[in-house]
CSV table of C-alpha atoms in Angstrom, one decimal:
chain,number,residue,atom,x,y,z
A,13,MET,CA,29.8,30.3,238.0
A,14,LYS,CA,30.3,28.6,241.3
A,15,ILE,CA,32.3,30.3,244.1
A,16,LEU,CA,33.6,28.9,247.4
A,17,THR,CA,34.0,31.6,250.1
A,18,CYS,CA,35.6,31.3,253.6
A,19,THR,CA,32.9,33.5,255.3
A,20,ALA,CA,34.5,33.2,258.8
A,21,PRO,CA,37.2,31.1,260.5
A,22,GLY,CA,36.0,27.5,260.3
A,23,ASN,CA,33.3,28.0,257.7
A,24,PHE,CA,33.0,27.8,253.9
A,25,GLU,CA,29.9,28.6,251.8
A,26,TYR,CA,29.3,27.9,248.1
A,27,SER,CA,27.5,30.5,246.0
A,28,GLU,CA,26.8,31.5,242.4
A,29,GLY,CA,28.3,34.6,240.8
A,30,GLU,CA,28.8,36.2,237.5
A,31,LYS,CA,31.6,35.0,235.2
A,32,PRO,CA,34.1,37.9,234.8
A,33,SER,CA,34.2,39.9,231.6
A,34,LEU,CA,37.4,40.8,229.8
A,35,THR,CA,38.7,44.3,230.6
A,36,SER,CA,41.8,46.3,229.6
A,37,GLY,CA,45.1,44.7,230.7
A,38,ARG,CA,43.3,41.6,232.2
A,39,ALA,CA,43.1,37.9,231.4
A,40,ILE,CA,40.3,35.4,232.0
A,41,ILE,CA,41.3,31.9,233.2
A,42,LYS,CA,39.1,28.9,233.5
A,43,ILE,CA,40.4,27.3,236.7
A,44,LYS,CA,41.3,23.6,236.5
A,45,ARG,CA,43.5,23.0,239.6
A,46,ILE,CA,43.8,24.6,243.1
A,47,GLY,CA,46.5,23.7,245.5
A,48,ILE,CA,45.7,24.1,249.2
A,49,CYS,CA,48.5,25.8,251.0
A,50,GLY,CA,49.4,26.8,254.6
A,51,THR,CA,48.0,30.2,254.0
A,52,ASP,CA,44.6,28.7,253.2
A,53,LEU,CA,44.7,26.4,256.2
A,54,HIS,CA,45.7,29.2,258.6
A,55,ALA,CA,43.0,31.4,257.1
A,56,TYR,CA,40.5,28.7,257.9
A,57,GLU,CA,41.8,28.4,261.4
A,58,GLY,CA,41.8,32.2,261.9
A,59,THR,CA,45.5,32.5,262.5
A,60,GLN,CA,46.7,34.1,259.2
A,61,PRO,CA,48.1,37.6,259.4
A,62,PHE,CA,47.1,40.2,256.8
A,63,PHE,CA,43.7,38.6,256.5
A,64,SER,CA,40.0,39.6,256.7
A,65,TYR,CA,36.7,37.8,256.1
A,66,PRO,CA,34.7,36.9,254.0
A,67,ARG,CA,37.4,35.9,251.5
A,68,VAL,CA,37.6,33.6,248.5
A,69,LEU,CA,40.8,31.7,249.1
A,70,GLY,CA,43.2,30.1,246.6
A,71,HIS,CA,46.4,31.3,244.9
A,72,GLU,CA,48.1,28.0,243.9
A,73,LEU,CA,46.3,27.8,240.6
A,74,SER,CA,46.4,26.5,237.1
A,75,GLY,CA,43.9,26.5,234.3
A,76,GLU,CA,43.1,27.3,230.7
A,77,LEU,CA,43.5,30.8,229.3
A,78,VAL,CA,40.1,31.9,227.9
A,79,GLU,CA,41.0,35.3,226.6
A,80,ALA,CA,43.5,38.1,227.5
A,81,ASP,CA,44.3,41.7,226.7
A,82,GLY,CA,47.9,42.8,226.5
A,83,ALA,CA,49.4,39.3,227.0
A,84,GLU,CA,52.0,38.9,224.3
A,85,GLY,CA,53.0,35.3,223.7
A,86,PHE,CA,49.9,33.9,225.2
A,87,ASN,CA,47.0,32.4,223.3
A,88,PRO,CA,43.5,31.1,224.2
A,89,GLY,CA,43.7,27.5,225.2
A,90,ASP,CA,47.2,27.8,226.8
A,91,LEU,CA,47.7,26.1,230.1
A,92,VAL,CA,48.8,28.7,232.6
A,93,THR,CA,49.4,29.6,236.2
A,94,ILE,CA,49.8,33.1,237.7
A,95,ILE,CA,52.2,35.0,239.9
A,96,PRO,CA,49.6,35.9,242.5
A,97,TYR,CA,51.3,38.9,244.0
A,98,PHE,CA,49.9,42.0,242.4
A,99,ASN,CA,52.2,45.0,242.7
A,100,CYS,CA,52.0,48.8,242.0
A,101,GLY,CA,55.2,49.0,240.0
A,102,THR,CA,56.1,52.5,241.3
A,103,CYS,CA,57.0,52.1,245.0
A,104,VAL,CA,60.5,52.0,246.3
A,105,ALA,CA,60.5,48.1,246.4
A,106,CYS,CA,59.1,47.8,242.9
A,107,LYS,CA,61.7,50.2,241.5
A,108,ALA,CA,64.4,48.2,243.2
A,109,GLY,CA,63.3,45.0,241.5
A,110,LYS,CA,61.5,43.6,244.5
A,111,PRO,CA,57.8,43.6,243.5
A,112,ASN,CA,57.3,40.6,245.8
A,113,CYS,CA,57.4,43.0,248.8
A,114,CYS,CA,55.6,46.0,247.1
A,115,ALA,CA,54.5,48.6,249.7
A,116,THR,CA,50.9,48.2,248.5
A,117,ILE,CA,51.0,44.5,247.4
A,118,SER,CA,47.7,42.7,247.0
A,119,VAL,CA,48.1,38.9,247.2
A,120,PHE,CA,45.4,37.0,245.3
A,121,GLY,CA,43.4,35.0,247.8
A,122,VAL,CA,44.7,36.9,250.8
A,123,HIS,CA,44.2,40.7,250.4
A,124,GLU,CA,41.7,40.2,247.6
A,125,ASP,CA,39.4,37.3,246.5
A,126,GLY,CA,41.3,34.5,245.0
A,127,GLY,CA,40.9,31.4,242.8
A,128,MET,CA,38.3,29.1,244.5
A,129,LYS,CA,35.9,29.8,241.7
A,130,GLU,CA,35.4,28.5,238.1
A,131,PHE,CA,36.7,31.6,236.3
A,132,ILE,CA,39.1,34.4,237.5
A,133,SER,CA,40.2,37.7,236.1
A,134,VAL,CA,43.8,38.7,236.8
A,135,PRO,CA,46.3,41.1,235.4
A,136,SER,CA,47.7,39.8,232.1
A,137,SER,CA,51.2,40.6,233.5
A,138,SER,CA,50.8,37.9,236.1
A,139,LEU,CA,50.4,35.1,233.5
A,140,VAL,CA,53.0,32.3,233.5
A,141,LYS,CA,53.2,29.2,231.2
A,142,GLN,CA,55.6,26.4,230.4
A,143,ASP,CA,54.9,24.1,227.5
A,144,GLY,CA,55.0,20.5,228.5
A,145,LEU,CA,54.0,20.9,232.1
A,146,SER,CA,50.8,19.3,233.5
A,147,LEU,CA,48.1,21.2,235.3
A,148,GLU,CA,49.3,19.8,238.6
A,149,GLN,CA,52.9,20.9,238.0
A,150,LEU,CA,51.7,24.4,237.1
A,151,ALA,CA,49.6,24.6,240.2
A,152,LEU,CA,52.6,23.7,242.3
A,153,ALA,CA,54.8,26.3,240.8
A,154,GLU,CA,53.9,29.0,243.3
A,155,PRO,CA,54.7,27.2,246.5
A,156,LEU,CA,57.9,25.9,245.0
A,157,ALA,CA,58.8,29.5,244.0
A,158,ILE,CA,58.4,30.5,247.6
A,159,GLY,CA,61.0,27.9,248.5
A,160,ALA,CA,63.3,28.9,245.7
A,161,HIS,CA,63.1,32.6,246.8
A,162,GLY,CA,64.0,31.7,250.4
A,163,VAL,CA,67.0,29.7,249.2
A,164,ARG,CA,68.1,32.6,247.0
A,165,ARG,CA,67.8,35.0,250.0
A,166,ALA,CA,69.9,32.6,252.0
A,167,GLY,CA,72.6,32.5,249.4
A,168,VAL,CA,73.2,28.8,249.8
A,169,GLN,CA,76.6,27.7,248.5
A,170,PRO,CA,77.7,24.2,247.5
A,171,GLY,CA,78.8,22.1,250.5
A,172,GLU,CA,77.1,24.3,253.1
A,173,PHE,CA,74.8,22.8,255.7
A,174,VAL,CA,71.2,24.1,255.5
A,175,VAL,CA,68.8,23.4,258.3
A,176,VAL,CA,65.2,23.6,257.0
A,177,MET,CA,62.7,23.8,259.8
A,178,GLY,CA,59.3,22.5,258.7
A,179,ALA,CA,58.6,19.7,256.3
A,180,GLY,CA,55.3,21.0,254.9
A,181,PRO,CA,54.9,21.9,251.2
A,182,ILE,CA,56.8,25.2,251.5
A,183,GLY,CA,59.6,23.5,253.5
A,184,LEU,CA,59.9,20.7,251.0
A,185,GLY,CA,60.3,23.3,248.3
A,186,VAL,CA,63.0,25.0,250.3
A,187,MET,CA,64.8,21.6,250.7
A,188,GLU,CA,64.5,20.9,247.0
A,189,PHE,CA,66.1,24.1,245.9
A,190,ALA,CA,68.7,24.1,248.7
A,191,ARG,CA,69.7,20.7,247.4
A,192,ILE,CA,69.8,21.9,243.8
A,193,ALA,CA,72.1,24.8,245.0
A,194,GLY,CA,74.5,22.2,246.4
A,195,GLY,CA,73.6,22.5,250.1
A,196,LYS,CA,73.7,19.6,252.5
A,197,VAL,CA,70.1,19.7,253.7
A,198,ILE,CA,69.0,18.8,257.3
A,199,ALA,CA,65.2,18.5,257.5
A,200,MET,CA,63.7,19.2,260.9
A,201,ASP,CA,60.0,18.7,262.0
A,202,ILE,CA,58.0,17.3,264.8
A,203,ASN,CA,56.0,15.0,262.5
A,204,GLU,CA,57.8,11.7,261.9
A,205,ASP,CA,55.6,10.9,258.9
A,206,ARG,CA,56.8,14.1,257.2
A,207,LEU,CA,60.4,13.3,258.0
A,208,ALA,CA,60.0,9.9,256.5
A,209,PHE,CA,58.6,11.6,253.4
A,210,CYS,CA,61.8,13.7,253.2
A,211,ARG,CA,64.0,10.6,253.4
A,212,GLU,CA,62.0,8.3,251.2
A,213,THR,CA,60.6,10.6,248.5
A,214,LEU,CA,63.0,13.6,248.4
A,215,GLY,CA,66.2,11.6,249.3
A,216,ILE,CA,67.1,13.9,252.2
A,217,GLU,CA,70.0,12.3,254.0
A,218,HIS,CA,69.7,14.1,257.4
A,219,THR,CA,66.4,14.3,259.2
A,220,VAL,CA,65.9,15.5,262.8
A,221,ASN,CA,62.8,15.2,265.0
A,222,ALA,CA,62.4,18.5,266.9
A,223,THR,CA,60.7,16.8,269.8
A,224,GLY,CA,64.1,15.3,270.8
A,225,ASP,CA,67.5,16.8,271.4
A,226,TYR,CA,67.5,18.5,268.0
A,227,LYS,CA,70.4,20.8,268.8
A,228,ALA,CA,72.7,18.0,269.8
A,229,ALA,CA,71.7,16.1,266.7
A,230,ILE,CA,72.5,19.0,264.4
A,231,GLU,CA,75.7,19.7,266.2
A,232,LYS,CA,76.7,16.1,265.5
A,233,ILE,CA,75.7,16.1,261.8
A,234,THR,CA,77.6,19.3,261.2
A,235,GLY,CA,80.7,18.2,263.1
A,236,GLY,CA,80.1,20.8,265.7
A,237,SER,CA,79.9,23.9,263.5
A,238,PHE,CA,76.1,24.0,263.1
A,239,ALA,CA,74.5,25.3,259.9
A,240,GLU,CA,75.6,28.1,257.5
A,241,SER,CA,72.0,28.6,256.6
A,242,VAL,CA,68.9,28.1,258.8
A,243,ILE,CA,65.6,28.5,257.0
A,244,ASP,CA,62.3,28.5,258.9
A,245,ALA,CA,59.2,27.3,257.0
A,246,THR,CA,57.0,26.6,260.1
A,247,GLY,CA,55.6,29.9,261.1
A,248,SER,CA,55.8,28.6,264.6
A,249,SER,CA,57.0,31.1,267.2
A,250,ILE,CA,58.7,28.3,269.2
A,251,ALA,CA,60.5,27.0,266.2
A,252,ILE,CA,61.6,30.4,265.0
A,253,HIS,CA,63.1,31.3,268.4
A,254,ASN,CA,64.8,27.9,268.6
A,255,GLY,CA,66.4,28.4,265.1
A,256,PHE,CA,68.8,31.1,266.3
A,257,GLY,CA,70.8,28.5,268.2
A,258,LEU,CA,71.3,26.4,265.1
A,259,MET,CA,73.4,28.9,263.1
A,260,ALA,CA,77.1,28.6,262.5
A,261,HIS,CA,79.3,31.6,263.1
A,262,GLY,CA,78.8,33.8,260.1
A,263,GLY,CA,75.5,32.1,259.4
A,264,ARG,CA,72.3,33.4,257.8
A,265,TYR,CA,68.8,32.9,259.2
A,266,VAL,CA,65.9,33.3,256.7
A,267,LEU,CA,62.3,33.4,257.9
A,268,VAL,CA,60.0,32.1,255.2
A,269,GLY,CA,57.3,31.2,257.7
A,270,LEU,CA,55.3,33.9,259.4
A,271,GLN,CA,53.9,34.2,262.9
A,272,LYS,CA,52.0,37.1,264.5
A,273,GLY,CA,54.1,37.9,267.5
A,274,PRO,CA,57.5,39.6,268.2
A,275,ILE,CA,60.8,37.9,267.9
A,276,GLU,CA,63.4,38.0,270.7
A,277,PHE,CA,67.0,36.7,270.7
A,278,SER,CA,70.2,37.1,272.7
A,279,HIS,CA,72.0,40.1,271.2
A,280,PRO,CA,75.4,38.9,272.4
A,281,GLU,CA,75.0,35.4,270.9
A,282,PHE,CA,73.7,36.9,267.6
A,283,HIS,CA,76.4,39.6,267.5
A,284,LYS,CA,79.4,37.3,268.2
A,285,ARG,CA,78.4,35.2,265.2
A,286,GLU,CA,78.0,38.2,263.0
A,287,SER,CA,74.7,36.6,262.1
A,288,THR,CA,72.4,37.8,259.3
A,289,LEU,CA,68.6,37.7,259.8
A,290,MET,CA,66.3,38.0,256.8
A,291,SER,CA,62.7,37.6,255.9
A,292,SER,CA,61.6,36.1,252.6
A,293,ARG,CA,58.3,37.2,251.2
A,294,ASN,CA,56.5,35.7,248.2
A,295,ALA,CA,58.6,35.2,245.1
A,296,THR,CA,59.6,37.0,241.8
A,297,ARG,CA,59.3,36.0,238.2
A,298,GLU,CA,62.9,35.0,238.3
A,299,ASP,CA,62.0,32.4,241.0
A,300,PHE,CA,59.1,31.2,238.9
A,301,ASP,CA,61.4,30.8,235.9
A,302,THR,CA,63.8,28.8,238.1
A,303,VAL,CA,61.0,26.5,239.3
A,304,LEU,CA,59.5,25.9,235.8
A,305,LYS,CA,62.9,25.0,234.5
A,306,ALA,CA,63.5,22.6,237.4
A,307,LEU,CA,60.1,21.0,236.8
A,308,LYS,CA,60.7,20.6,233.1
A,309,ASP,CA,64.2,19.2,233.7
A,310,GLN,CA,62.7,16.7,236.2
A,311,LYS,CA,65.0,18.0,239.0
A,312,VAL,CA,61.8,18.5,241.1
A,313,LYS,CA,59.1,15.8,240.9
A,314,ALA,CA,56.3,17.9,242.3
A,315,ALA,CA,53.5,15.5,241.6
A,316,SER,CA,54.8,13.3,244.4
A,317,TYR,CA,53.8,16.0,246.9
A,318,ILE,CA,50.1,15.5,246.1
A,319,THR,CA,48.7,13.2,248.7
A,320,HIS,CA,45.0,14.1,248.6
A,321,GLU,CA,42.8,14.9,245.6
A,322,VAL,CA,39.3,16.2,245.7
A,323,ALA,CA,36.6,17.7,243.4
A,324,PHE,CA,35.7,21.4,243.9
A,325,ASP,CA,32.2,20.4,245.1
A,326,GLN,CA,33.8,18.4,248.0
A,327,VAL,CA,36.1,21.1,249.4
A,328,LYS,CA,33.8,22.4,252.0
A,329,ALA,CA,33.2,18.9,253.4
A,330,ASP,CA,36.9,17.8,253.4
A,331,PHE,CA,38.8,21.0,254.2
A,332,ALA,CA,38.8,20.6,258.0
A,333,SER,CA,40.3,17.1,257.8
A,334,TRP,CA,43.4,18.5,256.0
A,335,LEU,CA,44.3,20.2,259.3
A,336,ASP,CA,44.6,16.8,261.1
A,337,PRO,CA,48.2,15.4,261.1
A,338,ALA,CA,46.7,11.9,261.3
A,339,ASN,CA,45.5,12.3,257.7
A,340,LYS,CA,49.2,12.8,256.6
A,341,VAL,CA,48.4,15.6,254.2
A,342,ILE,CA,51.4,16.9,252.3
A,343,LYS,CA,49.5,18.7,249.5
A,344,ALA,CA,45.8,18.6,248.8
A,345,MET,CA,44.8,19.3,245.2
A,346,VAL,CA,41.4,20.5,244.1
A,347,SER,CA,40.1,19.6,240.5
A,348,LEU,CA,37.6,21.4,238.4
A,349,PRO,CA,36.2,20.0,235.2
């Protein structure tokens, strides 16, 4: 089978490898679609934490189940995706129902080689399916689940203002599920094309360009109270630090995005608001179930996110271009026959 490996920052190489064989508790999937996410782009740039090279990228996947051991309810030929966060099941987080932040977690395509290949072997317990969904919808379930998990962490309530910083694919998912939860979403980004996408495609009423006086704009939108929830989906140190000033008194700040450095904020300002600061890592099966239902019910039209489509053989040539804002990439989707 053909494999695409990120051998070092800025470089991909195709190679040939052996198709995996079925082993106990595993499933073999013929990959059909691969979504390109921020993690992949940052890995290519060399700015992704928890990362080493060489690495086969890819964890936003869908394909056809070839065979499986210990996968009750699944049959060969099923269209499936996976929960790409492989957990131990025995650590303190797993026992508490938080396998998404397992102490020894291995994320497919990050800590171990991922799905940029024609066939993959994964734990049967990671399989997910939803009859009636397309390969594209299934491949988009994972990034949407990241957004759904962040909103669940924030505890968004109907009528609350929710500032979502970052209008990339993860931020868009956050906006969708904040809206579904009844939040009044304010999208913030430095890219006017992405803000236009929020307005025109997602129907987000309030958009704010962070290159301007964003704090005054949000103060006006919220009637001076600022936002009950602020959710970062940028992974930008500057944006993350600026987000503290956008919280209402009693507000919650959830970091979905990830950057490498420390975070600093004014303790008195944070304290007087009785603020809550949380991280949001990965997603759980509950979040995947939420996403699949929203997709099936047409509450989220994920196919509209796909702005660029390319064949697997073309990824090496095209990948760098997806980092250029001028190309207006929301979601690149890779197809395999």
